[in-house]
XYZ file of C-alpha atoms in Angstrom:
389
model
C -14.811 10.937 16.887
C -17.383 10.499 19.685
C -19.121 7.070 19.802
C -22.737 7.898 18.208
C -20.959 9.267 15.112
C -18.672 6.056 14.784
C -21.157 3.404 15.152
C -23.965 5.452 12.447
C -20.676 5.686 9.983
C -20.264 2.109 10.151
C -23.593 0.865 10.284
C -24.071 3.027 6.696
C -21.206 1.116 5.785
C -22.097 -2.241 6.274
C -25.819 -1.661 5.100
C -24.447 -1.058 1.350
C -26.559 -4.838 -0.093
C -24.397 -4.784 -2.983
C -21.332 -5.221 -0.789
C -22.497 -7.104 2.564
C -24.657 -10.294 3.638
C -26.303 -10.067 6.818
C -26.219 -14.091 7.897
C -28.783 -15.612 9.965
C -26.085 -18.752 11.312
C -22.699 -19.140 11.846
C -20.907 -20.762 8.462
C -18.013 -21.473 9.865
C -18.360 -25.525 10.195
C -19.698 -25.850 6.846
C -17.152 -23.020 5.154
C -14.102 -24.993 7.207
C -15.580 -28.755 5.567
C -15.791 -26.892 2.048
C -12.037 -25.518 2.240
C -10.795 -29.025 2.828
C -12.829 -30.602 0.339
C -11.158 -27.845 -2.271
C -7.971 -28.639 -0.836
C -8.017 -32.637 -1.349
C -8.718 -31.167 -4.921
C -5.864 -29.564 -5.245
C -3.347 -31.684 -3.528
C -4.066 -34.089 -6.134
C -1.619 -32.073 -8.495
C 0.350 -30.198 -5.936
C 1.213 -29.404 -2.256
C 0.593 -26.311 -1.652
C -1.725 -26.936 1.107
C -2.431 -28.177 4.471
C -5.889 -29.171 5.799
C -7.174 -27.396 8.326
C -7.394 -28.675 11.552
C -8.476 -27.062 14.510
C -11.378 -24.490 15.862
C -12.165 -21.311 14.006
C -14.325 -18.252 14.675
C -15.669 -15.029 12.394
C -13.698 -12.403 12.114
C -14.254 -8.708 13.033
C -14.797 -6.019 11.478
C -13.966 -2.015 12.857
C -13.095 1.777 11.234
C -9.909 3.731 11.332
C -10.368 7.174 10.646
C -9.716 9.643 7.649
C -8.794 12.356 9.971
C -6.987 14.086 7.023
C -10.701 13.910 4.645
C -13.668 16.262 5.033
C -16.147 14.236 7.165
C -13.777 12.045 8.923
C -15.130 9.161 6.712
C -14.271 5.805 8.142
C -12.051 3.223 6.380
C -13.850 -0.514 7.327
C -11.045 -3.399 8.028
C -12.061 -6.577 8.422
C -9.541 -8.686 10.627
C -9.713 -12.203 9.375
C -7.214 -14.016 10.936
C -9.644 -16.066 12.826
C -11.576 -17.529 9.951
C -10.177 -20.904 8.529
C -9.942 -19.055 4.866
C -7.126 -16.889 6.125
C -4.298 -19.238 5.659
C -5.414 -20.081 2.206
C -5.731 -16.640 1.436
C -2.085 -15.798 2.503
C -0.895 -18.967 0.302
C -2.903 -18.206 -3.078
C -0.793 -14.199 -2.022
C 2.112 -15.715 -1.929
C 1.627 -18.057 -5.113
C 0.207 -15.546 -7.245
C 1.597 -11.816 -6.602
C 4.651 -12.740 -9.169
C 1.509 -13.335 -11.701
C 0.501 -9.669 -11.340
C 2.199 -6.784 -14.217
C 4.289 -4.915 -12.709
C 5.373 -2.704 -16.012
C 3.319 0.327 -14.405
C 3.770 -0.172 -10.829
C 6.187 0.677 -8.411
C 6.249 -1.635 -5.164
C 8.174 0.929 -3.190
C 8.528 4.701 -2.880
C 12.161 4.036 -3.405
C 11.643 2.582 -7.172
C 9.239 6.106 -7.305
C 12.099 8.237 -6.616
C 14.576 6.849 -8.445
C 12.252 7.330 -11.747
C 11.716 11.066 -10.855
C 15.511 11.094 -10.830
C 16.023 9.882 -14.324
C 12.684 11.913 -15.964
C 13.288 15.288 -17.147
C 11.126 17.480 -15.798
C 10.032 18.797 -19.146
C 6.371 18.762 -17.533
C 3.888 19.279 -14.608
C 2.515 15.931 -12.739
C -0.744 15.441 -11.260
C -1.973 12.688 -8.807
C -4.610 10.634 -9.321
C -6.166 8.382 -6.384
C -8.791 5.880 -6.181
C -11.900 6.084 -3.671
C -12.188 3.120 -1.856
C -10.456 0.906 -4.194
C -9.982 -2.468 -2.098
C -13.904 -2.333 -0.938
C -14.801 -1.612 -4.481
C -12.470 -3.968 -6.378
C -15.512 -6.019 -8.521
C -14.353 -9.623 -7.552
C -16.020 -11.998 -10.635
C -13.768 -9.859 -13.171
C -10.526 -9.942 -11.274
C -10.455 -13.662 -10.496
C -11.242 -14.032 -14.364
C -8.116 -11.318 -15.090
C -6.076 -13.659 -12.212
C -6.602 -16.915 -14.055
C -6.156 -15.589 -17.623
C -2.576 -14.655 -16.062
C -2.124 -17.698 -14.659
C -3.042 -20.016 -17.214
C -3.098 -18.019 -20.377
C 0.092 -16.214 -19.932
C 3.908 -16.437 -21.456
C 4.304 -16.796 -17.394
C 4.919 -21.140 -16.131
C 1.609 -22.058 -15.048
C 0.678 -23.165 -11.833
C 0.068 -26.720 -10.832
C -3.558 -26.311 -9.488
C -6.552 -26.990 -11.580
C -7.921 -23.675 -12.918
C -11.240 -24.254 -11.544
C -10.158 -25.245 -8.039
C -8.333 -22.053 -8.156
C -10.926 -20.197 -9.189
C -13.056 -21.820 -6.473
C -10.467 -21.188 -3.676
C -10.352 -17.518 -4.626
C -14.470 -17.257 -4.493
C -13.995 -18.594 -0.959
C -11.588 -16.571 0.389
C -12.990 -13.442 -1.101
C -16.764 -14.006 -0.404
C -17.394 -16.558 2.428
C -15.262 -15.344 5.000
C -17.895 -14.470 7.846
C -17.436 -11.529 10.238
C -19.085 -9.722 13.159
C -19.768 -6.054 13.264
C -19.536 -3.599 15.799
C -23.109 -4.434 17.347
C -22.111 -8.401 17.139
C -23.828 -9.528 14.039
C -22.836 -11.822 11.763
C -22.078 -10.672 7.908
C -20.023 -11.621 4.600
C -18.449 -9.755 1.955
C -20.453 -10.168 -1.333
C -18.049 -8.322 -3.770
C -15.079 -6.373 -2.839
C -12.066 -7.047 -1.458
C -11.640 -6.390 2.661
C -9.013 -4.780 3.942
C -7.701 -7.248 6.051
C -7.956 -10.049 3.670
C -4.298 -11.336 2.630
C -5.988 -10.828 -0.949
C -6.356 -7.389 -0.315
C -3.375 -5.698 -2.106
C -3.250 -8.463 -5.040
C -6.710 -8.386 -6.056
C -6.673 -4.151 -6.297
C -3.026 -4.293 -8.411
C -4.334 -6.930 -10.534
C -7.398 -5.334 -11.060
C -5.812 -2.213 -11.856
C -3.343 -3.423 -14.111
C -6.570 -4.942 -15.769
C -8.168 -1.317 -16.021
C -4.737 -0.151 -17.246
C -4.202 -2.746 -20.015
C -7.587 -1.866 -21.278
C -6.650 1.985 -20.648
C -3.725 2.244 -22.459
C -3.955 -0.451 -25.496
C -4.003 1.849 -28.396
C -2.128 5.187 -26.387
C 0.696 4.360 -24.157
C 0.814 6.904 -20.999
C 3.913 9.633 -22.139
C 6.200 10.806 -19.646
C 5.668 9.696 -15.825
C 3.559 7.296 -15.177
C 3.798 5.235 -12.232
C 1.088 3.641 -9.684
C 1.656 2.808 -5.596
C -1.835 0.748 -5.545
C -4.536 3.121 -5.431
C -2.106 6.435 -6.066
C -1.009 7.197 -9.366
C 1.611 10.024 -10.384
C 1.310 11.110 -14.159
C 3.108 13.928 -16.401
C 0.765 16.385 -17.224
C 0.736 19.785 -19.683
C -3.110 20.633 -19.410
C -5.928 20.358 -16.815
C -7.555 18.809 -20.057
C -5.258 15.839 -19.670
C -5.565 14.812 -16.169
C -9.387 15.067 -16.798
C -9.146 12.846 -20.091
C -6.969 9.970 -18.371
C -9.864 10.120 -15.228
C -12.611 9.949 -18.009
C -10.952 7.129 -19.768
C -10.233 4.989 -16.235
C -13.330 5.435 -15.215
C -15.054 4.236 -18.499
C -13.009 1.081 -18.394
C -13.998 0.297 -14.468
C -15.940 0.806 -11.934
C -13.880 2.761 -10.229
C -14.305 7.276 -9.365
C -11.237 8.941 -9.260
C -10.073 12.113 -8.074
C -6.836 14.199 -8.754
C -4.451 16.853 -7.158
C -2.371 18.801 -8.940
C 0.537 20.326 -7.873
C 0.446 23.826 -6.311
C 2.948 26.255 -6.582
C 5.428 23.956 -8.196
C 4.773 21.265 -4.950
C 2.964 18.288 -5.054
C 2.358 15.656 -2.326
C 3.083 12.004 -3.252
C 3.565 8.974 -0.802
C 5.160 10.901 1.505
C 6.956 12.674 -0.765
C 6.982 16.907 -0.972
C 7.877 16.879 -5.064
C 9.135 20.272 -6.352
C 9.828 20.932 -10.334
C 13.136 22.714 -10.906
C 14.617 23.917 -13.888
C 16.814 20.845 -15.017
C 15.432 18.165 -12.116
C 12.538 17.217 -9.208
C 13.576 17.196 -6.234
C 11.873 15.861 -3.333
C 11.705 15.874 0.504
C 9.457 14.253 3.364
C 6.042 15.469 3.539
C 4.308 15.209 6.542
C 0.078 15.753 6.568
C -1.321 19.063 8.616
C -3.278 16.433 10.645
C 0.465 15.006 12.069
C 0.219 16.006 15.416
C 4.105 14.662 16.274
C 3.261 11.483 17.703
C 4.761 8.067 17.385
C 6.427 5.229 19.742
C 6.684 6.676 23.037
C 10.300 5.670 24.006
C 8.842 5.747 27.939
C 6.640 2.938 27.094
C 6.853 -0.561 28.260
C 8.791 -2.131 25.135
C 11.508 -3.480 24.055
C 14.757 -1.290 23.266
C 15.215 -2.690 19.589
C 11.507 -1.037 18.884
C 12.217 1.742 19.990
C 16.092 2.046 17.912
C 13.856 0.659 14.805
C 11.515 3.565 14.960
C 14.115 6.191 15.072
C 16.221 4.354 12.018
C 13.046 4.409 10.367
C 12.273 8.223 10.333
C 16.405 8.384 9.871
C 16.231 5.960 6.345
C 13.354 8.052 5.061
C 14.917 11.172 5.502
C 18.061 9.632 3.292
C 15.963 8.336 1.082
C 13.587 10.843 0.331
C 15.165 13.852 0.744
C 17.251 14.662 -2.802
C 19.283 17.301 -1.212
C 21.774 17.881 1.610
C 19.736 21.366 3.282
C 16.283 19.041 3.376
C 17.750 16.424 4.712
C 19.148 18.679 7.563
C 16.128 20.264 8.179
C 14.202 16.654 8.487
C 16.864 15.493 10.755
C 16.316 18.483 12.945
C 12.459 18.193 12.884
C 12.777 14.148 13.685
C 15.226 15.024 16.489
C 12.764 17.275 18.247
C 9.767 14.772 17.480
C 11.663 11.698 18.906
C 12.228 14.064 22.063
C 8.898 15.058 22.428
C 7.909 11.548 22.514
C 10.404 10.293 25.205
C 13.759 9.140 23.509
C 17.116 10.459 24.940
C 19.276 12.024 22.695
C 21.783 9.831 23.141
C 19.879 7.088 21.245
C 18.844 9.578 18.720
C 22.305 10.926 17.777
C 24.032 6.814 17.871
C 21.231 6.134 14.990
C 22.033 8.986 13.173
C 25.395 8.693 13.426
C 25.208 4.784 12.291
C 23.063 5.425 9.367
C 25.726 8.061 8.418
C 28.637 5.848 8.861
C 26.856 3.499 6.719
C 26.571 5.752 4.050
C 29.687 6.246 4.123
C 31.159 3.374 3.393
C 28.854 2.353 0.516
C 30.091 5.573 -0.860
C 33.652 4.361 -0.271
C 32.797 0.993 -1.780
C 31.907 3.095 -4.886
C 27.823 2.660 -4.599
C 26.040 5.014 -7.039
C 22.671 4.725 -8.023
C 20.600 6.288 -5.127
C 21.216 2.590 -3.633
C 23.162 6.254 -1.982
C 19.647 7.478 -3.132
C 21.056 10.871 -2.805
C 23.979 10.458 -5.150
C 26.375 10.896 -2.337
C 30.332 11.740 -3.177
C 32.680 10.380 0.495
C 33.405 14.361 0.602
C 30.195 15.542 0.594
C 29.671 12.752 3.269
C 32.088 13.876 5.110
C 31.036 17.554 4.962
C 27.723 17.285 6.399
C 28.966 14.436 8.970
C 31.508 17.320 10.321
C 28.444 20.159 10.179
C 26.290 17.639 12.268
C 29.008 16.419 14.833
């Protein structure tokens, strides 16, 4: 993207008045005295938190591109590591993520696949994804959904004072000051930045809010599962992918769009799903706007990076691939990417060869379950091991 187009994209972006507050002065004093004020508040009951000490500054904001969306939209981050709500932010994450439901939600593509291989595949499935779902995340209603959670739940609640909470939360989410691109000050209003250590709680927990409302009277049948702002579902009609949008999007604020699957494939978090006969199977998928790159192995870094991005593309491949001849083919297509981008075979073929050895003896420790998330035998192991080597 040449520079002209970035800059108008993000100036559109941060001219929307129902999400950002251009400020005249620098908060950051006065937002640094109010944090410590709430947390004398709350230490009064707990320990939880420090006082800050020390300088501050805004944050920052920038755009990553969409490269694989019509337009090249941008995706605004705000980095807010520098402002003194940051390490309150990443405390309230850590002290209330095991608040949010998790009944509908999967936390890693793992737990996906390992419901596709225990739902018969008696229908078609459909994704569903969310536009913008951090930025538009409407922040009065979730902190309302957060507390009723936290202090109106069967769940222990937590020893802060519901309206210092509630108060921290407001801070962290709206009072966090940032520059833009051209160096001027602003604040989020509503929304939830990506960048904010709120980020991913505040969109689960308001989804599980829209989904609670959603699905009161009608449980979802079949699949249902949700990866933040990507939902699979079971499907037999076009009319019920475009009743479950209508219904989401009467009970939020949210728009929606959908993808069904084409020619019996459907893409999924990196996940090539295929209906057959008595199962799904599944195997990587990789975006036509991959162009092969990724950790150039003649960089100047250290030699444990460079082994942990080749196990990484090795794991996926094991995990995501449900049979032996995908998983051969991925191997072969990460073995000429890792060569294209500098790594010598010789490191390529010792993490192969480690992850299979590995696999090996979990199988020989009698580990079913897709933990061998290919449902491994030690002869089929072996097999493949002696087709490979």
């Amino acid at each position: 993207m040449d520079k002209t187009s970035y800059l108008e994209k993000m100036d559109t972006i941060l001219e929307n008045p129902a999400k950002f507050q251009r400020l005249q002065k620098d908060p950051i004093d006065a937002l640094k005295k109010k944090i410590n004020s709430l947390i004398q508040q709350a230490n009064r009951t707990t320990k939880h938190f420090n006082k800050l000490v020390g300088n501050f500054k805004p944050g920052y904001s920038y755009g990553t591109i969409k490269a694989h969306k019509q337009c090249n939209p941008l995706r605004p981050i705000i980095a807010q590591i520098t402002t003194p709500s940051y390490y309150i932010a990443k405390k309230l994450n850590r002290l209330l993520t095991p608040y949010a439901p998790t009944g509908r939600s999967v936390s890693f593509v793992t737990e996906f696949i390992d419901l596709l291989r225990t739902a018969p595949p008696c229908q078609d499935i459909a994704s569903l994804d969310m536009e913008s779902l951090s930025t538009n995340v409407p922040v009065d209603e979730t902190i309302n959904f957060i507390l009723d959670r936290v202090y109106r739940s069967d769940k222990p609640v937590i020893d802060i004072p519901e309206h210092v909470l509630k108060s921290l939360l407001e801070t962290c989410t709206r009072e966090a000051p940032f520059l833009s691109h051209r160096g001027e000050l602003f604040r989020h209003v509503d929304g939830v930045a990506m960048g904010s250590p709120l980020g991913v709680l505040f969109a689960n927990m308001y989804m599980a809010h829209v989904e609670e409302k959603t699905f009161h009277h009608r449980p979802p049948s079949g699949i249902y599962a949700r990866y933040i702002d990507d939902i699979c579902i079971a499907t037999s009609s076009q009319e019920d992918v475009t009743s479950l949008i209508s219904t989401f999007q009467d009970n939020s604020c949210l728009a929606f769009t959908h993808e069904k699957s084409v020619e019996g494939h459907l893409p999924f978090l990196y996940l090539d799903i295929s209906k057959e006969r008595k199962c799904f199977n599944t195997k990587v998928y990789t975006k036509d706007t991959n162009i092969g790159r990724c950790l150039n192995a003649r960089g100047e870094c250290p030699a444990a990076y460079k082994r942990s991005a080749a196990t990484a593309y090795v794991n996926r491949t094991l995990t995501h691939c449900s049979s032996w001849r995908e998983t051969y083919r991925e191997l072969d297509r990460i073995r000429q990417l890792l060569t294209n981008n500098g790594f010598p075979d010789q490191m390529i073929e010792g993490v192969i060869k480690r992850k299979f050895d590995q696999r090996s003896e979990m199988a020989c420790e009698g580990c079913v379950n897709l933990e061998d998330r290919l449902r491994l035998c030690e002869e089929e192991i072996r097999l493949f091991k002696s087709a490979l080597y």
